[in-house]
XYZ file of C-alpha atoms in Angstrom:
734
model
C 7.576 23.519 -3.114
C 5.073 25.696 -2.130
C 6.823 28.958 -1.106
C 4.353 30.598 1.110
C 4.032 27.726 3.702
C 7.368 26.204 2.574
C 5.202 22.571 3.099
C 5.943 19.561 1.035
C 3.504 19.271 -1.737
C 0.699 17.161 -1.143
C 0.449 13.452 -2.207
C -0.915 13.466 -5.846
C -2.720 16.868 -5.716
C -2.851 17.594 -9.464
C -4.253 15.103 -11.755
C -2.939 16.472 -14.870
C -2.631 14.655 -18.049
C -3.711 11.018 -17.438
C -0.605 8.582 -17.306
C -0.529 5.529 -19.573
C -1.309 2.181 -18.719
C 1.631 0.841 -16.892
C 2.914 -2.525 -15.458
C 3.918 -2.691 -12.031
C 6.421 -5.120 -10.280
C 7.396 -5.368 -6.362
C 10.039 -7.038 -4.234
C 10.708 -5.981 -1.029
C 12.155 -2.555 -1.022
C 12.423 -2.888 -5.000
C 9.608 -1.745 -7.371
C 9.359 -1.454 -11.019
C 6.962 0.302 -13.210
C 7.065 0.283 -17.034
C 4.698 0.590 -20.243
C 3.100 -2.393 -21.494
C 5.883 -3.365 -23.394
C 8.256 -3.610 -20.184
C 9.899 -0.480 -21.406
C 10.849 2.984 -19.537
C 10.987 5.139 -22.524
C 13.635 7.999 -22.210
C 11.126 10.563 -21.891
C 9.931 8.919 -18.702
C 10.481 12.483 -16.624
C 7.241 14.004 -18.166
C 4.194 14.543 -16.345
C 2.289 11.330 -17.627
C 5.292 9.114 -17.234
C 7.087 10.537 -14.171
C 6.446 7.211 -12.132
C 8.065 4.866 -14.220
C 11.385 3.578 -13.178
C 12.904 1.113 -11.105
C 12.970 2.426 -7.577
C 14.489 1.447 -4.148
C 15.315 3.270 -0.930
C 12.858 6.220 -2.634
C 15.551 6.738 -5.001
C 15.417 5.891 -8.963
C 17.836 3.279 -9.908
C 16.679 2.957 -13.296
C 15.012 5.903 -15.431
C 15.351 4.276 -18.987
C 15.199 0.426 -20.186
C 14.128 0.413 -23.670
C 13.909 -2.203 -25.741
C 14.137 -1.534 -29.516
C 14.683 -3.592 -32.928
C 16.311 -1.777 -35.483
C 15.869 1.598 -33.442
C 12.208 1.163 -33.773
C 9.624 0.373 -31.035
C 8.202 -3.526 -30.983
C 4.511 -3.745 -31.720
C 2.657 -5.134 -28.639
C 0.979 -8.425 -28.808
C 0.478 -9.258 -25.020
C 1.734 -8.404 -21.661
C 0.996 -8.954 -18.025
C 2.146 -8.545 -14.323
C -0.119 -10.830 -12.711
C 2.304 -12.421 -10.673
C 3.397 -9.245 -9.121
C 7.348 -9.966 -9.148
C 7.490 -10.731 -12.655
C 6.249 -9.755 -15.897
C 5.718 -10.866 -19.343
C 5.615 -9.168 -22.839
C 5.112 -10.750 -26.062
C 5.601 -8.739 -29.050
C 6.820 -8.589 -32.796
C 8.648 -6.308 -35.512
C 7.534 -3.383 -37.200
C 7.972 -3.654 -41.036
C 12.072 -3.336 -41.066
C 13.488 -4.217 -44.703
C 12.102 -5.096 -47.865
C 12.660 -8.772 -46.670
C 11.117 -8.518 -43.434
C 7.685 -8.118 -43.086
C 5.731 -7.164 -39.751
C 5.079 -9.619 -37.122
C 7.508 -12.161 -38.754
C 10.220 -11.958 -35.668
C 8.653 -12.790 -32.346
C 10.252 -10.847 -28.841
C 9.359 -12.456 -25.689
C 10.470 -10.546 -22.873
C 10.455 -11.610 -18.990
C 11.509 -9.507 -16.289
C 11.695 -10.539 -12.349
C 12.732 -8.738 -9.444
C 14.352 -10.607 -6.739
C 17.069 -8.483 -4.855
C 17.810 -7.091 -8.452
C 16.219 -6.830 -11.856
C 16.853 -9.926 -13.932
C 15.389 -9.861 -17.782
C 15.684 -12.349 -20.443
C 14.658 -11.840 -24.109
C 14.100 -14.571 -26.723
C 14.281 -13.277 -30.326
C 12.654 -15.603 -32.814
C 12.879 -15.378 -36.702
C 9.638 -16.851 -38.273
C 10.836 -15.754 -41.573
C 11.022 -18.756 -44.211
C 14.681 -17.272 -44.949
C 17.485 -16.206 -42.825
C 17.523 -12.482 -41.381
C 20.029 -9.784 -39.932
C 18.735 -7.106 -37.996
C 19.824 -5.234 -34.617
C 18.248 -5.568 -30.986
C 19.234 -2.654 -28.430
C 18.406 -2.148 -25.069
C 19.029 1.346 -23.628
C 19.744 2.286 -20.286
C 19.851 5.569 -18.173
C 19.804 6.056 -14.148
C 19.049 9.619 -13.092
C 19.018 8.716 -9.277
C 16.257 11.037 -8.717
C 14.801 11.209 -5.255
C 11.284 9.902 -5.062
C 10.411 13.748 -3.953
C 12.025 15.462 -6.900
C 10.194 13.193 -9.507
C 6.881 14.075 -7.299
C 7.910 17.845 -8.106
C 10.056 18.971 -5.241
C 12.627 21.272 -6.910
C 16.186 21.157 -5.259
C 18.495 24.155 -5.584
C 21.577 21.388 -6.129
C 22.028 17.706 -6.887
C 24.876 15.551 -6.567
C 27.212 14.588 -9.248
C 26.530 11.911 -12.197
C 29.636 9.975 -12.739
C 31.218 8.527 -15.551
C 30.291 5.349 -17.071
C 32.670 2.419 -15.435
C 33.127 0.794 -18.838
C 34.933 2.038 -22.134
C 32.919 3.254 -24.943
C 34.277 0.222 -27.206
C 32.865 -2.934 -28.334
C 35.612 -5.017 -26.947
C 38.787 -5.572 -24.561
C 42.049 -7.179 -25.457
C 42.875 -9.753 -22.876
C 46.111 -11.540 -23.384
C 45.832 -10.478 -26.928
C 42.467 -11.788 -27.693
C 39.055 -9.481 -28.066
C 36.824 -10.466 -24.928
C 33.148 -8.954 -25.218
C 32.343 -6.331 -22.296
C 29.603 -7.668 -20.087
C 29.548 -5.229 -17.868
C 27.837 -1.316 -17.743
C 27.743 0.306 -14.547
C 25.724 3.998 -14.063
C 26.773 5.903 -11.057
C 25.781 8.850 -8.932
C 27.495 10.502 -5.977
C 25.052 12.155 -3.477
C 25.252 15.337 -1.633
C 25.630 13.906 1.261
C 28.523 11.588 -0.203
C 26.298 8.304 -0.626
C 27.798 6.750 -4.081
C 24.690 4.906 -5.760
C 25.171 2.457 -8.619
C 23.033 0.789 -11.137
C 25.611 -2.203 -12.212
C 24.377 -4.493 -15.362
C 25.817 -7.519 -16.265
C 24.991 -9.153 -19.249
C 24.147 -13.013 -19.373
C 23.579 -15.303 -22.402
C 24.823 -13.656 -25.635
C 27.107 -10.760 -24.738
C 26.473 -7.101 -26.812
C 28.067 -6.780 -29.904
C 28.900 -3.281 -28.968
C 27.939 -0.484 -26.622
C 27.219 2.809 -27.573
C 26.855 5.152 -24.334
C 24.274 3.230 -22.244
C 22.792 1.471 -25.284
C 23.709 -2.206 -25.489
C 23.309 -3.594 -29.182
C 23.208 -6.887 -30.459
C 23.622 -7.572 -34.319
C 21.857 -10.701 -34.767
C 21.809 -13.014 -37.766
C 19.298 -15.775 -37.325
C 18.278 -18.448 -39.839
C 14.523 -19.295 -40.417
C 13.126 -20.208 -36.799
C 16.154 -19.657 -34.948
C 16.011 -18.258 -31.496
C 18.557 -15.830 -29.725
C 18.701 -15.664 -26.198
C 19.791 -12.215 -24.479
C 19.503 -11.262 -21.090
C 21.415 -9.263 -17.881
C 21.198 -8.855 -14.296
C 20.943 -5.177 -12.751
C 22.293 -4.775 -9.289
C 21.691 -1.951 -6.851
C 24.676 -0.374 -4.814
C 25.037 1.985 -2.160
C 28.500 2.845 -1.197
C 29.717 -0.258 -2.750
C 27.233 -2.636 -0.928
C 24.428 -4.283 -2.283
C 20.958 -2.803 -1.023
C 19.336 -5.798 -1.406
C 17.783 -7.357 1.672
C 18.140 -11.084 0.581
C 21.603 -12.771 1.970
C 22.027 -14.602 -1.283
C 21.002 -12.802 -4.629
C 20.125 -15.145 -7.267
C 22.833 -15.000 -10.240
C 19.945 -15.296 -13.006
C 16.510 -15.117 -13.883
C 15.537 -18.747 -13.718
C 16.808 -18.886 -9.875
C 15.244 -15.488 -8.901
C 11.762 -16.768 -10.246
C 12.359 -19.855 -8.482
C 13.169 -18.666 -5.297
C 10.501 -15.916 -5.407
C 7.959 -18.852 -5.986
C 9.263 -21.042 -3.281
C 8.830 -17.906 -0.911
C 5.403 -16.897 -1.811
C 4.224 -20.727 -1.452
C 5.782 -21.032 2.048
C 3.864 -17.656 2.722
C 0.632 -19.077 1.289
C 1.052 -22.226 3.430
C 1.134 -19.936 6.597
C -1.826 -17.708 6.175
C -5.707 -18.224 6.116
C -7.346 -19.232 2.703
C -10.940 -17.891 1.627
C -12.586 -19.455 -1.447
C -16.376 -18.924 -2.131
C -18.442 -20.863 -4.859
C -18.231 -17.859 -7.271
C -15.121 -17.444 -9.745
C -15.380 -13.689 -9.831
C -15.193 -13.258 -6.321
C -12.147 -15.780 -5.850
C -10.353 -13.499 -8.470
C -10.546 -10.642 -6.146
C -9.544 -12.836 -3.169
C -6.903 -14.531 -4.700
C -5.350 -10.679 -6.011
C -5.681 -9.431 -2.670
C -3.741 -12.242 -1.341
C -1.301 -11.950 -3.808
C -1.088 -7.963 -3.377
C -0.287 -8.455 0.380
C 2.259 -10.739 -0.467
C 4.144 -8.390 -2.528
C 3.636 -5.137 -0.302
C 5.265 -6.808 2.758
C 8.706 -5.076 3.085
C 11.879 -5.573 5.455
C 12.322 -2.780 7.715
C 15.290 -3.772 10.156
C 14.775 -7.229 10.861
C 11.406 -7.500 10.560
C 8.836 -7.214 7.440
C 5.836 -5.037 7.634
C 3.581 -3.472 4.891
C 4.398 -0.854 2.556
C 1.536 1.610 1.838
C 1.483 1.363 -1.646
C 3.288 1.767 -5.183
C 4.418 3.989 -6.515
C 4.522 6.900 -3.947
C 4.166 5.054 -0.747
C 6.513 2.108 -1.035
C 7.727 2.563 2.364
C 6.965 2.120 6.077
C 3.643 4.520 7.286
C 2.241 4.620 10.640
C -1.248 4.835 9.867
C -1.218 2.967 6.525
C 0.874 0.342 7.900
C -1.095 -0.187 11.193
C -4.817 -0.388 9.318
C -3.508 -2.746 7.025
C -2.284 -4.938 9.597
C -5.778 -4.644 11.501
C -7.657 -5.390 8.187
C -5.530 -8.631 7.896
C -5.513 -10.188 11.080
C -8.132 -12.703 9.872
C -5.220 -13.599 7.146
C -1.843 -13.093 8.745
C -1.378 -12.338 12.148
C 2.284 -11.655 12.005
C 2.165 -8.967 9.878
C 0.552 -7.132 12.959
C 3.283 -8.396 15.238
C 5.784 -7.201 13.111
C 4.394 -3.752 12.339
C 3.815 -3.118 16.251
C 7.466 -3.883 16.512
C 9.051 -2.210 14.068
C 6.798 1.292 14.837
C 7.818 0.742 18.334
C 11.218 0.894 17.410
C 11.092 4.201 15.561
C 8.822 5.530 18.448
C 9.218 9.255 19.381
C 11.742 10.211 22.188
C 12.120 13.860 22.211
C 10.241 17.034 20.930
C 11.439 17.830 17.363
C 9.426 20.653 15.646
C 11.485 19.950 12.182
C 9.901 16.307 12.431
C 6.903 17.133 14.266
C 8.246 14.311 16.935
C 7.296 13.935 20.802
C 8.086 11.307 22.822
C 5.675 8.416 22.761
C 4.464 9.338 19.286
C 4.370 6.725 16.668
C 5.591 7.887 13.327
C 3.913 9.035 9.970
C 6.348 8.255 7.422
C 10.091 6.957 6.826
C 11.954 8.046 3.900
C 15.648 6.899 2.789
C 16.365 9.030 0.076
C 19.144 11.500 -0.715
C 16.822 14.417 0.360
C 15.993 12.668 3.759
C 19.932 11.851 4.291
C 20.562 15.777 3.809
C 17.715 17.170 6.006
C 16.199 18.633 2.840
C 12.845 17.089 4.369
C 12.084 15.755 7.643
C 11.283 12.469 6.843
C 14.028 10.582 8.886
C 11.383 9.640 10.212
C 8.534 12.138 9.754
C 6.097 11.721 12.712
C 3.220 14.365 11.626
C 0.282 12.427 12.095
C -2.402 12.711 14.785
C -4.234 8.930 14.584
C -1.255 6.675 14.108
C -0.703 6.664 18.114
C -3.909 5.373 19.194
C -4.024 3.225 15.961
C -0.794 1.306 17.174
C -2.773 0.707 20.557
C -5.881 -0.444 19.040
C -3.534 -2.786 17.026
C -1.717 -3.880 20.224
C -4.776 -5.133 21.921
C -6.366 -6.745 18.432
C -3.549 -8.731 18.249
C -3.588 -9.963 21.613
C -7.234 -10.859 21.055
C -6.313 -13.028 18.059
C -2.931 -14.841 19.102
C -2.811 -14.755 23.104
C 0.735 -13.733 22.538
C 1.778 -12.882 25.466
C 5.413 -12.579 25.166
C 4.758 -9.846 22.599
C 2.397 -8.041 24.826
C 5.091 -7.776 27.823
C 7.749 -6.740 25.339
C 5.684 -3.969 24.122
C 4.049 -2.768 27.325
C 6.625 0.077 27.736
C 5.919 1.244 24.396
C 2.307 1.075 25.112
C 2.457 3.081 28.138
C 4.397 5.558 26.401
C 1.986 5.979 23.575
C -1.070 6.577 26.111
C 1.301 9.011 27.681
C 1.305 10.967 24.868
C -2.184 10.804 24.130
C -2.663 12.283 27.888
C -0.524 14.959 27.429
C -2.040 16.361 24.177
C -5.368 15.869 26.006
C -4.876 18.660 28.476
C -5.187 21.604 26.102
C -8.566 20.789 24.658
C -9.800 17.591 26.188
C -9.434 16.185 22.598
C -6.492 14.942 20.706
C -5.828 17.694 18.137
C -3.109 17.990 15.615
C -1.485 21.093 14.471
C 1.750 21.501 12.076
C 4.938 22.784 13.829
C 7.634 21.422 11.043
C 8.256 24.326 8.379
C 8.007 21.288 5.581
C 5.448 19.147 7.086
C 1.905 17.980 6.723
C -1.022 20.837 7.232
C -3.666 18.372 7.915
C -2.588 14.942 9.669
C -5.396 13.011 9.938
C -6.157 10.041 7.231
C -7.279 12.996 5.219
C -4.003 14.598 4.601
C -4.323 16.955 1.725
C -4.339 20.451 2.391
C -7.960 21.041 1.256
C -9.836 18.929 2.903
C -11.097 19.732 6.035
C -13.694 22.128 5.203
C -16.928 23.368 7.035
C -20.513 23.301 5.437
C -19.835 26.762 3.510
C -16.624 25.292 1.967
C -14.269 27.238 4.014
C -10.985 25.903 5.457
C -10.609 24.714 8.915
C -8.073 26.567 10.974
C -5.914 25.973 14.586
C -5.465 23.014 16.301
C -7.868 20.566 14.953
C -9.872 17.613 16.487
C -10.833 14.776 13.930
C -14.204 13.069 15.098
C -12.526 9.682 14.225
C -9.451 10.222 15.746
C -11.395 10.775 19.290
C -12.993 7.368 18.414
C -9.505 5.689 18.119
C -8.580 7.189 21.660
C -11.759 5.777 23.170
C -11.302 2.364 21.654
C -7.575 2.522 22.628
C -8.423 3.186 26.078
C -11.151 0.804 26.656
C -9.115 -2.053 24.924
C -5.951 -1.156 27.149
C -7.880 -1.011 30.310
C -8.575 -4.716 29.721
C -4.898 -5.553 29.267
C -3.891 -3.499 32.161
C -6.410 -5.539 34.564
C -4.534 -8.631 33.136
C -1.227 -7.006 34.130
C -2.537 -6.314 37.516
C -2.495 -2.739 36.941
C -5.974 -2.146 38.029
C -5.081 1.435 38.769
C -4.295 2.143 35.244
C -7.345 -0.086 34.152
C -9.970 2.201 36.342
C -8.475 5.299 35.334
C -8.477 4.512 31.387
C -12.043 3.045 31.550
C -13.214 6.290 33.538
C -11.414 8.704 31.051
C -13.156 6.751 27.908
C -16.598 7.306 29.584
C -15.719 10.794 30.237
C -14.655 11.011 26.816
C -17.769 9.587 25.107
C -19.833 11.906 27.171
C -18.347 14.944 25.956
C -18.033 13.976 22.289
C -21.811 13.104 21.810
C -22.490 16.768 23.349
C -19.749 18.702 21.546
C -19.632 16.950 18.226
C -22.783 16.565 17.459
C -24.997 18.605 15.029
C -28.597 18.432 16.073
C -29.883 20.710 12.885
C -28.393 17.856 10.657
C -28.555 15.101 12.869
C -25.050 14.359 12.332
C -21.543 14.370 13.577
C -19.281 16.785 12.656
C -16.021 16.062 11.317
C -13.895 18.050 13.823
C -13.796 20.737 15.876
C -11.342 23.500 14.962
C -8.959 25.497 17.203
C -11.626 28.246 18.274
C -13.322 25.471 19.376
C -16.245 25.541 17.019
C -17.969 22.609 15.035
C -16.196 22.030 11.461
C -20.106 21.042 10.062
C -19.745 19.446 6.999
C -21.300 16.274 5.834
C -18.143 13.823 5.267
C -17.502 10.110 6.044
C -15.038 10.505 8.749
C -18.017 9.900 11.432
C -18.730 6.467 9.708
C -15.170 5.336 11.507
C -16.470 6.089 14.473
C -19.699 3.529 14.567
C -17.643 0.277 15.302
C -15.984 1.550 18.454
C -19.113 2.233 20.789
C -18.367 6.123 20.748
C -21.782 7.443 19.488
C -24.765 6.869 21.385
C -26.968 4.442 19.755
C -29.450 6.725 18.280
C -27.000 9.375 16.862
C -25.034 5.853 15.534
C -28.285 4.833 13.627
C -28.487 8.823 12.308
C -24.929 8.598 11.051
C -25.567 5.385 9.547
C -28.751 6.355 7.582
C -27.381 9.763 6.411
C -23.973 8.177 5.085
C -26.404 5.956 2.397
C -28.474 8.886 1.396
C -27.859 9.698 -2.374
C -25.439 12.530 -1.725
C -22.929 10.180 0.186
C -23.325 7.150 -1.296
C -22.776 7.049 -5.122
C -23.769 3.018 -5.725
C -20.063 2.105 -5.741
C -19.372 3.220 -2.423
C -19.672 5.854 0.290
C -17.873 9.674 -0.706
C -15.551 11.418 1.410
C -17.586 14.565 1.138
C -21.255 15.204 0.456
C -21.983 15.936 -3.355
C -24.328 19.179 -1.871
C -20.872 20.526 -0.180
C -19.939 23.768 -2.184
C -16.278 22.099 -1.703
C -17.264 18.652 -3.375
C -15.159 17.506 -6.399
C -15.630 14.037 -7.368
C -11.997 14.072 -8.798
C -11.060 15.583 -5.227
C -8.249 13.543 -3.100
C -10.483 13.709 -0.272
C -13.094 16.015 -1.243
C -15.604 13.771 -2.898
C -13.848 10.826 -4.525
C -14.485 6.994 -2.840
C -11.880 5.398 -0.802
C -12.341 1.324 -0.155
C -10.930 1.426 3.055
C -12.679 3.981 4.382
C -15.932 2.262 3.353
C -14.709 -1.396 4.635
C -14.455 0.647 8.117
C -17.724 2.100 7.577
C -19.264 -1.285 6.328
C -17.627 -3.089 9.864
C -19.439 -0.201 11.819
C -22.951 -0.863 10.156
C -22.371 -4.590 11.119
C -21.715 -3.527 14.595
C -24.946 -1.991 14.744
C -26.881 -4.844 13.383
C -27.631 -3.025 10.170
C -26.502 -6.276 7.956
C -28.363 -5.439 4.929
C -26.745 -1.713 4.828
C -23.403 -3.341 5.657
C -23.905 -5.902 2.574
C -24.848 -2.963 0.097
C -21.353 -1.677 0.992
C -19.616 -4.494 0.488
C -21.225 -5.341 -3.020
C -20.949 -1.758 -4.088
C -17.110 -2.223 -3.542
C -17.173 -6.014 -5.124
C -18.686 -4.716 -7.931
C -16.045 -1.962 -8.178
C -13.188 -4.131 -7.897
C -14.327 -6.259 -10.551
C -13.995 -3.572 -13.106
C -10.452 -2.978 -11.954
C -7.267 -4.380 -13.915
C -6.249 -7.727 -12.272
C -9.285 -7.063 -10.062
C -7.448 -5.252 -7.898
C -9.181 -2.535 -5.976
C -7.378 1.111 -6.178
C -6.019 3.445 -3.324
C -9.434 5.324 -4.666
C -11.634 6.282 -7.509
C -13.865 9.572 -8.179
C -17.263 10.001 -6.771
C -19.176 10.220 -9.834
C -22.739 8.680 -9.351
C -23.142 4.945 -10.629
C -24.971 4.770 -14.173
C -26.393 1.419 -14.779
C -23.714 -0.565 -15.619
C -20.965 2.212 -16.566
C -17.723 1.516 -15.141
C -16.334 3.499 -12.054
C -14.420 6.583 -12.704
C -10.628 6.161 -12.064
C -8.534 8.170 -10.104
C -5.954 8.619 -12.725
C -2.743 8.959 -10.174
C -4.179 6.180 -7.509
C -1.486 3.965 -6.186
C -2.049 0.065 -7.210
C -1.425 -2.058 -5.543
C -2.040 -0.106 -2.468
C -2.315 -1.872 1.073
C -5.245 -0.438 3.076
C -7.414 -0.777 -0.104
C -6.089 -4.539 -0.714
C -6.816 -5.220 3.108
C -10.472 -3.677 2.572
C -11.058 -7.275 0.978
C -9.886 -9.318 3.992
C -11.786 -6.714 6.433
C -14.968 -6.873 4.360
C -14.797 -10.918 4.593
C -14.170 -10.211 8.178
C -17.133 -8.141 8.339
C -19.766 -10.725 6.579
C -18.589 -13.885 8.639
C -18.144 -11.763 11.951
C -15.641 -13.576 13.874
C -14.781 -12.449 17.411
C -11.608 -13.837 18.615
C -10.463 -14.173 22.060
C -7.540 -16.555 22.227
C -6.475 -15.253 25.625
C -9.452 -17.094 26.965
C -9.628 -19.643 24.438
C -12.837 -18.979 22.365
C -13.959 -17.969 19.270
C -17.456 -16.360 18.774
C -19.177 -16.372 15.201
C -21.868 -14.267 15.544
C -24.833 -14.253 12.835
C -22.748 -14.559 9.986
C -24.433 -13.202 6.923
C -23.043 -13.728 2.980
C -24.498 -11.514 0.454
C -26.650 -12.669 -2.158
C -24.051 -13.047 -4.724
C -22.233 -15.681 -2.832
C -23.674 -19.162 -1.606
C -21.104 -20.807 0.131
C -17.662 -19.512 1.412
C -14.818 -21.679 3.115
C -12.098 -20.682 5.364
C -9.251 -22.586 5.701
C -6.014 -22.447 8.164
C -7.568 -19.896 10.285
C -5.596 -19.510 13.165
C -6.593 -18.233 16.355
C -4.200 -18.574 19.491
C -2.527 -21.916 19.046
C -5.400 -23.414 17.201
C -6.000 -23.873 13.442
C -9.351 -24.250 11.755
C -11.314 -24.825 8.965
C -14.930 -23.200 8.715
C -17.697 -23.916 6.017
C -20.284 -21.224 5.771
C -23.567 -21.924 3.420
C -26.417 -19.485 2.465
C -30.110 -20.262 2.399
C -32.153 -17.550 1.522
C -31.648 -14.954 4.352
C -29.892 -17.333 6.879
C -25.945 -18.297 6.870
C -25.346 -21.527 8.372
C -21.515 -22.230 9.859
C -19.878 -25.496 10.601
C -16.369 -26.665 11.653
C -14.731 -28.662 9.084
C -11.363 -29.308 11.169
C -10.070 -27.891 14.217
C -6.663 -28.666 15.320
C -5.981 -27.485 19.208
C -8.571 -27.152 22.004
C -10.334 -23.698 21.223
C -14.000 -23.437 21.825
C -16.057 -22.598 18.804
C -19.147 -20.663 19.653
C -21.662 -19.925 16.982
C -24.413 -17.658 17.876
C -27.517 -16.747 15.781
């Protein structure tokens, strides 16, 4: 806790010691992070490994999961978590005894998440003789709130309860010894909630329990295999936390259920495939990650922002990701709009930075939120989620023509616009200032405490008006005016159009820096320009906010060497005194920021420049584990074929980084849907030189399903309709 400001520490604000490589699994509101052995070691609370554990509802339900052989760590052979909800580990023994040489006992672990955690361990003896040894799995559950793990010190915690099993190997039933097959770890929170991790052993029962450690004494003949396993379920006040109605009973059922659900989802969404296998690996990974990042909130599924720190509902992140993925799966946008509408602000509440009509920033469900130690119940400290909600509302209708959802959410749209208009009155721009004693100081997408700086590196103060937020408002008013006309509200349509024109005129006057031929990142509380060179104005390009000459000046400046590092566009110019290539928002590179900028470059007709940004991000992603784009990476200059420098605590998978892949695909194909008027325009598609052919199958626009084929010949890309089920008009424009 920052004792001077009493605000929550910013998300990951200190790099510290580099974390060790990890495996990540996610299923709905569960996620698991282990080392490459599949272990969560007993020292997982140190700085390097703090993010390890099994988490749900912002609580760590498993803080230790450590498999050992004769009290020693196995030797890793291989491991993977490629599928996202299951991991596989193959390991072997170190030298144990005189007659058990190293690498003569094989251990195969498989862990699956599906409403709970399931593990199966196969232990095989490859010696030419029988062997005796012990396999142990040690468990612990500290039930820490995610904010505690992140560094928030609490004066009080709840009570860890006794294990619900006796510390003996067996119990007597009708005079006969029966093995103990269950282990329960429990905690009673300060709010009275009883949280439990219940472990039920399967296959071969443990020989004995020593505290939280299950021990199997194995005696295996040559080439004999033993199978061990367990199921771990999470409970709160004796109710299963899982949103799954029928939780599987074993690992095989859990894995099968996941595969069936994923196959059903893939059948409903669009499919991109290129003629280059390397690029297809990126697409396939992005599809997989969008699938696993889907999370239940109430009766619908939206996108959680990222693992480990943001595995919950966010306003800005979920909205931008839903917009990026409209070309993939428009239902994500529908559910995101509905879920966020349910939490729309109803009153003025400084503790939560809530105001009527405002869209939330972040929802948390852990003990600290329940005890009102943090304001995230939900917290509304975001200036841009409300205009972004309105933008997605309009975009979703353009893709789907879903009049029912449009009408159902019209009152929410009116409330959101009213919030914007009320906040415009003071300065003529949409500004933010933190009122909560434990809120965020900065409330745009760059929300770390040190990121809004002027050209001298000084921090901005007062009510801040960010440039990209004004562009969001402009786009929201223009787009919503069209929907108002559809609903016969000509008064609103005319007013919003006039307000958009006035905003654009004032913006080009007040934000433009003639001496730098660039747009200021913001205007501060005293009405002064915050005059640093940043990536923020790049997000204004695709909304028509800047006049044509100013937009082209911004585009040119963003690709100068101090901004473009060869992999992507930096958040802050390397010439700034505040520049730090390792800084979270002051010199790093964010894939989602770059995909939005590439979309803007394309809208200006700067196709080659947009494709340059596209290729840099693709090259960067190919260097990542599993070809998965990270939340961000360091801003160091690209040097030959050297890999991009990783940001050690970046989320992975992360929603809008993953969504950037689909936004970049949308950018190169340049699809312009108009489902209400039964039309799809494809305007001058442009494949990069690294791709010759690209197919798009199962694309849904309104009620029509399309298959499209794109093929490049030199600088020209042709498009043809391979299949069409429906009466949509497809107009291909060169």
